[in-house]
mmCIF file of C-alpha atoms in Angstrom:
data_model
loop_
_atom_site.group_PDB
_atom_site.id
_atom_site.type_symbol
_atom_site.label_atom_id
_atom_site.label_comp_id
_atom_site.label_asym_id
_atom_site.label_seq_id
_atom_site.Cartn_x
_atom_site.Cartn_y
_atom_site.Cartn_z
ATOM 1 C CA MET A 998 -74.738 6.793 -24.961
ATOM 2 C CA ALA A 999 -71.561 6.297 -24.254
ATOM 3 C CA LEU A 1000 -70.667 8.482 -21.175
ATOM 4 C CA HIS A 1001 -67.161 10.653 -20.960
ATOM 5 C CA ALA A 1002 -66.270 11.420 -17.328
ATOM 6 C CA SER A 1003 -64.545 15.316 -17.124
ATOM 7 C CA PRO A 1004 -61.685 16.091 -17.492
ATOM 8 C CA LYS A 1005 -60.865 16.769 -13.623
ATOM 9 C CA ALA A 1006 -62.331 12.848 -12.506
ATOM 10 C CA GLN A 1007 -59.943 11.722 -15.283
ATOM 11 C CA ALA A 1008 -56.987 13.392 -13.358
ATOM 12 C CA HIS A 1009 -58.273 13.040 -10.192
ATOM 13 C CA ARG A 1010 -58.526 8.482 -11.143
ATOM 14 C CA ALA A 1011 -54.797 9.436 -13.686
ATOM 15 C CA VAL A 1012 -52.630 9.865 -10.395
ATOM 16 C CA PRO A 1013 -51.985 6.576 -8.984
ATOM 17 C CA THR A 1014 -52.534 6.280 -5.217
ATOM 18 C CA VAL A 1015 -49.621 4.117 -2.675
ATOM 19 C CA GLY A 1016 -50.446 1.445 -1.635
ATOM 20 C CA PRO A 1017 -49.928 -0.423 2.036
ATOM 21 C CA PRO A 1018 -47.533 -2.760 1.382
ATOM 22 C CA GLU A 1019 -45.597 0.126 -0.482
ATOM 23 C CA ARG A 1020 -45.041 2.123 2.379
ATOM 24 C CA ALA A 1021 -44.909 -1.130 4.729
ATOM 25 C CA ASP A 1022 -41.711 -0.700 2.537
ATOM 26 C CA ARG A 1023 -40.813 2.092 3.303
ATOM 27 C CA ASP A 1024 -41.311 2.663 7.023
ATOM 28 C CA GLY A 1025 -38.514 -0.375 7.194
ATOM 29 C CA GLU A 1026 -36.031 1.064 5.463
ATOM 30 C CA ARG A 1027 -36.566 4.330 8.163
ATOM 31 C CA LEU A 1028 -36.126 1.566 10.220
ATOM 32 C CA LEU A 1029 -33.280 0.006 9.654
ATOM 33 C CA GLU A 1030 -31.662 2.936 8.964
ATOM 34 C CA GLU A 1031 -32.383 4.624 12.002
ATOM 35 C CA PHE A 1032 -30.844 1.884 13.798
ATOM 36 C CA ASN A 1033 -28.430 0.956 11.583
ATOM 37 C CA GLN A 1034 -27.211 4.969 12.316
ATOM 38 C CA ALA A 1035 -28.590 4.287 16.896
ATOM 39 C CA VAL A 1036 -26.378 0.383 16.733
ATOM 40 C CA ARG A 1037 -22.945 2.674 15.517
ATOM 41 C CA ARG A 1038 -23.894 5.816 18.346
ATOM 42 C CA PRO A 1039 -26.010 5.383 21.008
ATOM 43 C CA ASP A 1040 -24.858 7.873 23.306
ATOM 44 C CA GLU A 1041 -26.744 10.259 19.854
ATOM 45 C CA PHE A 1042 -29.456 8.325 19.336
ATOM 46 C CA GLY A 1043 -30.896 8.359 22.923
ATOM 47 C CA GLY A 1044 -28.521 4.957 24.271
ATOM 48 C CA LEU A 1045 -29.167 1.156 23.857
ATOM 49 C CA SER A 1046 -32.531 1.818 24.818
ATOM 50 C CA ALA A 1047 -33.454 3.402 21.527
ATOM 51 C CA VAL A 1048 -31.432 0.836 20.136
ATOM 52 C CA ALA A 1049 -33.586 -2.027 21.485
ATOM 53 C CA ARG A 1050 -37.070 -0.461 20.586
ATOM 54 C CA LEU A 1051 -36.043 0.013 17.090
ATOM 55 C CA LEU A 1052 -34.414 -3.641 17.246
ATOM 56 C CA ASP A 1053 -38.526 -4.461 17.991
ATOM 57 C CA ARG A 1054 -40.411 -2.851 17.010
ATOM 58 C CA ILE A 1055 -37.989 -4.028 12.681
ATOM 59 C CA ALA A 1056 -39.165 -7.420 14.431
ATOM 60 C CA LYS A 1057 -42.343 -6.587 14.391
ATOM 61 C CA SER A 1058 -42.726 -4.693 10.790
ATOM 62 C CA GLU A 1059 -41.363 -8.069 9.573
ATOM 63 C CA GLN A 1060 -43.747 -10.631 11.543
ATOM 64 C CA PRO A 1061 -46.717 -8.640 12.185
ATOM 65 C CA ALA A 1062 -48.639 -12.052 12.709
ATOM 66 C CA THR A 1063 -46.900 -13.880 15.189
ATOM 67 C CA GLY A 1064 -44.365 -10.626 17.326
ATOM 68 C CA PRO A 1065 -41.563 -9.557 17.181
ATOM 69 C CA VAL A 1066 -38.914 -12.024 16.723
ATOM 70 C CA TRP A 1067 -36.558 -10.368 18.477
ATOM 71 C CA ILE A 1068 -36.597 -9.639 22.369
ATOM 72 C CA PRO A 1069 -35.234 -6.615 23.607
ATOM 73 C CA ASP A 1070 -32.131 -6.401 25.500
ATOM 74 C CA THR A 1071 -32.307 -10.576 26.615
ATOM 75 C CA ASN A 1072 -28.696 -12.075 24.445
ATOM 76 C CA ALA A 1073 -27.335 -9.067 25.684
ATOM 77 C CA ARG A 1074 -27.851 -10.094 29.699
ATOM 78 C CA LEU A 1075 -27.611 -13.615 29.258
ATOM 79 C CA ALA A 1076 -23.665 -13.039 26.904
ATOM 80 C CA PRO A 1077 -20.932 -14.374 28.966
ATOM 81 C CA SER A 1078 -20.190 -10.338 28.973
ATOM 82 C CA ALA A 1079 -22.291 -10.024 31.519
ATOM 83 C CA THR A 1080 -20.182 -11.466 33.919
ATOM 84 C CA LEU A 1081 -17.260 -9.158 32.472
ATOM 85 C CA ARG A 1082 -18.360 -5.828 33.585
ATOM 86 C CA GLY A 1083 -15.005 -5.622 35.475
ATOM 87 C CA ILE A 1084 -13.101 -5.809 32.258
ATOM 88 C CA PHE A 1085 -15.978 -2.695 30.407
ATOM 89 C CA PRO A 1086 -15.867 0.164 33.615
ATOM 90 C CA ASP A 1087 -16.125 2.835 30.498
ATOM 91 C CA SER A 1088 -16.498 0.939 27.548
ATOM 92 C CA ASP A 1089 -19.695 -1.606 28.449
ATOM 93 C CA ILE A 1090 -22.834 0.018 26.134
ATOM 94 C CA SER A 1091 -19.837 -0.109 22.935
ATOM 95 C CA VAL A 1092 -20.170 -3.803 24.015
ATOM 96 C CA ILE A 1093 -23.540 -4.466 24.611
ATOM 97 C CA ALA A 1094 -24.298 -2.700 20.687
ATOM 98 C CA SER A 1095 -21.681 -4.259 19.047
ATOM 99 C CA GLN A 1096 -24.174 -7.710 20.960
ATOM 100 C CA TYR A 1097 -27.308 -5.975 19.194
ATOM 101 C CA GLY A 1098 -25.143 -5.622 16.234
ATOM 102 C CA GLU A 1099 -24.345 -9.165 16.356
ATOM 103 C CA ASP A 1100 -28.268 -10.400 15.937
ATOM 104 C CA ALA A 1101 -29.044 -7.178 13.386
ATOM 105 C CA HIS A 1102 -26.848 -8.502 11.095
ATOM 106 C CA ARG A 1103 -28.192 -12.233 12.002
ATOM 107 C CA ARG A 1104 -31.284 -11.738 10.604
ATOM 108 C CA GLY A 1105 -29.936 -9.177 7.655
ATOM 109 C CA TRP A 1106 -30.962 -5.974 8.808
ATOM 110 C CA LEU A 1107 -26.992 -4.737 9.848
ATOM 111 C CA GLN A 1108 -24.950 -2.571 7.306
ATOM 112 C CA LEU A 1109 -21.989 -3.424 7.286
ATOM 113 C CA ASP A 1110 -19.448 -0.598 5.593
ATOM 114 C CA ARG A 1111 -16.555 -3.173 4.689
ATOM 115 C CA ARG A 1112 -17.413 -6.883 3.659
ATOM 116 C CA LEU A 1113 -14.356 -9.422 4.154
ATOM 117 C CA THR A 1114 -13.959 -11.612 1.845
ATOM 118 C CA PRO A 1115 -14.247 -15.885 3.564
ATOM 119 C CA ALA A 1116 -10.545 -14.971 2.770
ATOM 120 C CA GLU A 1117 -10.248 -12.621 4.363
ATOM 121 C CA HIS A 1118 -12.676 -13.204 7.322
ATOM 122 C CA ALA A 1119 -10.740 -16.444 7.825
ATOM 123 C CA VAL A 1120 -7.895 -14.887 8.395
ATOM 124 C CA VAL A 1121 -9.571 -12.627 11.056
ATOM 125 C CA VAL A 1122 -11.017 -15.534 13.246
ATOM 126 C CA ASP A 1123 -8.118 -18.425 12.606
ATOM 127 C CA ARG A 1124 -5.325 -15.028 14.425
ATOM 128 C CA ALA A 1125 -7.597 -13.009 16.096
ATOM 129 C CA VAL A 1126 -7.857 -14.722 19.518
ATOM 130 C CA ALA A 1127 -3.796 -15.765 19.286
ATOM 131 C CA TRP A 1128 -2.355 -12.245 18.158
ATOM 132 C CA SER A 1129 -5.040 -10.437 20.691
ATOM 133 C CA GLU A 1130 -2.698 -12.543 23.576
ATOM 134 C CA THR A 1131 -0.579 -9.302 23.401
ATOM 135 C CA ASP A 1132 -1.469 -6.179 24.589
ATOM 136 C CA ARG A 1133 -2.449 -4.185 21.185
ATOM 137 C CA SER A 1134 -3.848 -0.914 19.946
ATOM 138 C CA LEU A 1135 -6.956 0.294 18.460
ATOM 139 C CA VAL A 1136 -3.563 1.568 15.328
ATOM 140 C CA ASP A 1137 -2.560 -2.299 15.223
ATOM 141 C CA ILE A 1138 -6.312 -3.807 15.551
ATOM 142 C CA LEU A 1139 -6.254 -1.688 12.176
ATOM 143 C CA ALA A 1140 -2.766 -2.281 10.357
ATOM 144 C CA GLU A 1141 -3.068 -6.572 10.993
ATOM 145 C CA PHE A 1142 -7.059 -6.748 10.120
ATOM 146 C CA GLY A 1143 -7.748 -3.429 8.451
ATOM 147 C CA PRO A 1144 -10.966 -1.487 8.248
ATOM 148 C CA PRO A 1145 -14.111 -3.439 10.349
ATOM 149 C CA SER A 1146 -17.417 -4.174 9.139
ATOM 150 C CA VAL A 1147 -18.601 -2.170 11.657
ATOM 151 C CA THR A 1148 -17.154 0.757 13.965
ATOM 152 C CA PHE A 1149 -19.756 0.814 17.958
ATOM 153 C CA GLY A 1150 -19.029 3.848 19.191
ATOM 154 C CA PRO A 1151 -17.605 7.131 19.059
ATOM 155 C CA PRO A 1152 -15.180 8.240 16.368
ATOM 156 C CA GLU A 1153 -12.189 9.680 17.953
ATOM 157 C CA LEU A 1154 -9.593 7.119 18.348
ATOM 158 C CA TYR A 1155 -8.623 7.241 22.305
ATOM 159 C CA ARG A 1156 -12.064 6.664 22.689
ATOM 160 C CA PRO A 1157 -14.431 3.347 24.413
ATOM 161 C CA LYS A 1158 -15.330 1.855 20.619
ATOM 162 C CA THR A 1159 -16.303 -1.908 19.455
ATOM 163 C CA LEU A 1160 -14.362 -3.177 15.953
ATOM 164 C CA SER A 1161 -16.349 -6.368 14.715
ATOM 165 C CA TYR A 1162 -15.514 -8.070 11.170
ATOM 166 C CA ALA A 1163 -18.179 -10.257 9.268
ATOM 167 C CA THR A 1164 -18.664 -11.021 5.985
ATOM 168 C CA ASP A 1165 -22.226 -11.497 3.842
ATOM 169 C CA ASP A 1166 -22.729 -15.283 5.729
ATOM 170 C CA PRO A 1167 -24.889 -14.710 8.525
ATOM 171 C CA SER A 1168 -24.234 -17.328 9.845
ATOM 172 C CA ALA A 1169 -20.434 -16.744 10.280
ATOM 173 C CA PRO A 1170 -19.162 -15.088 13.559
ATOM 174 C CA VAL A 1171 -18.263 -11.823 14.101
ATOM 175 C CA VAL A 1172 -14.551 -11.642 15.487
ATOM 176 C CA ALA A 1173 -14.835 -8.107 18.152
ATOM 177 C CA PHE A 1174 -12.294 -6.866 19.597
ATOM 178 C CA HIS A 1175 -13.471 -4.708 22.119
ATOM 179 C CA LEU A 1176 -11.468 -0.918 23.208
ATOM 180 C CA GLY A 1177 -11.204 0.169 26.347
ATOM 181 C CA SER A 1178 -10.441 4.352 26.777
ATOM 182 C CA ALA A 1179 -5.891 4.719 26.173
ATOM 183 C CA GLN A 1180 -4.721 5.478 29.008
ATOM 184 C CA ALA A 1181 -1.932 8.420 28.446
ATOM 185 C CA GLU A 1182 -2.864 11.656 27.478
ATOM 186 C CA SER A 1183 0.169 13.918 25.931
ATOM 187 C CA ASP A 1184 1.170 15.049 22.312
ATOM 188 C CA PRO A 1185 -0.532 12.953 19.822
ATOM 189 C CA GLY A 1186 2.670 12.304 18.432
ATOM 190 C CA SER A 1187 4.826 11.364 20.794
ATOM 191 C CA GLY A 1188 4.293 7.157 20.314
ATOM 192 C CA ASP A 1189 2.507 7.353 23.519
ATOM 193 C CA ARG A 1190 -0.816 4.905 23.646
ATOM 194 C CA THR A 1191 -2.656 8.034 23.269
ATOM 195 C CA SER A 1192 -1.315 8.234 19.792
ATOM 196 C CA ALA A 1193 -1.575 3.880 19.577
ATOM 197 C CA GLY A 1194 -5.559 4.425 19.532
ATOM 198 C CA ALA A 1195 -7.859 3.274 22.559
ATOM 199 C CA ASP A 1196 -6.420 0.067 24.248
ATOM 200 C CA LEU A 1197 -7.787 -4.047 23.388
ATOM 201 C CA LEU A 1198 -9.112 -5.529 26.172
ATOM 202 C CA ALA A 1199 -10.927 -7.812 25.293
ATOM 203 C CA VAL A 1200 -11.142 -10.067 21.597
ATOM 204 C CA ARG A 1201 -14.554 -12.126 21.131
ATOM 205 C CA ILE A 1202 -15.241 -14.640 18.385
ATOM 206 C CA ARG A 1203 -18.199 -16.052 19.979
ATOM 207 C CA ASP A 1204 -20.407 -16.174 23.283
ATOM 208 C CA ASP A 1205 -18.089 -19.153 24.903
ATOM 209 C CA LEU A 1206 -15.372 -17.656 27.607
ATOM 210 C CA ARG A 1207 -14.018 -20.411 26.519
ATOM 211 C CA ASP A 1208 -12.326 -21.016 24.207
ATOM 212 C CA GLY A 1209 -14.783 -17.575 22.406
ATOM 213 C CA TRP A 1210 -13.034 -15.376 24.057
ATOM 214 C CA ARG A 1211 -9.432 -13.472 24.440
ATOM 215 C CA ILE A 1212 -9.033 -10.598 27.593
ATOM 216 C CA THR A 1213 -5.541 -9.504 27.219
ATOM 217 C CA PRO A 1214 -3.180 -8.416 29.826
ATOM 218 C CA PHE A 1215 -4.187 -4.831 29.758
ATOM 219 C CA GLY A 1216 -7.803 -6.130 30.633
ATOM 220 C CA VAL A 1217 -6.620 -8.052 33.282
ATOM 221 C CA GLY A 1218 -5.318 -5.765 34.165
ATOM 222 C CA GLN A 1219 -8.207 -3.802 34.718
ATOM 223 C CA LEU A 1220 -10.638 -7.019 36.423
ATOM 224 C CA VAL A 1221 -7.911 -7.401 38.816
ATOM 225 C CA LEU A 1222 -8.904 -3.380 39.349
ATOM 226 C CA SER A 1223 -11.937 -3.386 39.743
ATOM 227 C CA GLY A 1224 -12.378 -6.704 42.022
ATOM 228 C CA GLY A 1225 -13.139 -8.656 39.080
ATOM 229 C CA VAL A 1226 -10.554 -11.717 40.180
ATOM 230 C CA LYS A 1227 -7.625 -12.037 41.478
ATOM 231 C CA SER A 1228 -3.917 -11.046 41.012
ATOM 232 C CA SER A 1229 -1.735 -14.775 41.069
#
């Protein structure tokens, strides 16, 4: 005699269960979404320490057997910007956040708002350093190179932030424009620095102080004021 499960048992058995791999995928997607929000606006998501913890959790989720492949704060601490703290009196958080973002980009974790084509990227890489030899503003950068791949920092035009330009190629350099607060404050229609947005302090193509950075005259002035360098 054939035995048949009750309708209730059959219905229960027909309900698919979510296995651990699917849960792990969902958890990984959630972590990446949280990281991409936090790295863009650290002040609103718990600060740089929260960004670092998210990176470490993502690394652990991808390499559970061998341990994390990313150590919080190591790259940012060793980068040349650590020797240029005086140039970033009020925008240091966006500088470090951008470095965390670049490290994530090399591992495929950073979601780009704009993916530059190889030709567009070559223009930014070739021109950014020489173009930044004179003082520039946020509005100047957007007019010259278009929207960034990622903006690290608050949305207000006059506040400090970093604009980064990248391609889908994780091995290609990420060009970062580091901006400090606009110095003048008046009517936005007056054409002063405030209406032009935050002031460009430095541009970085790679973490090499010799040829990977360019500090604008305005940025040099910030260093002098902070005692980082001596005026000539």
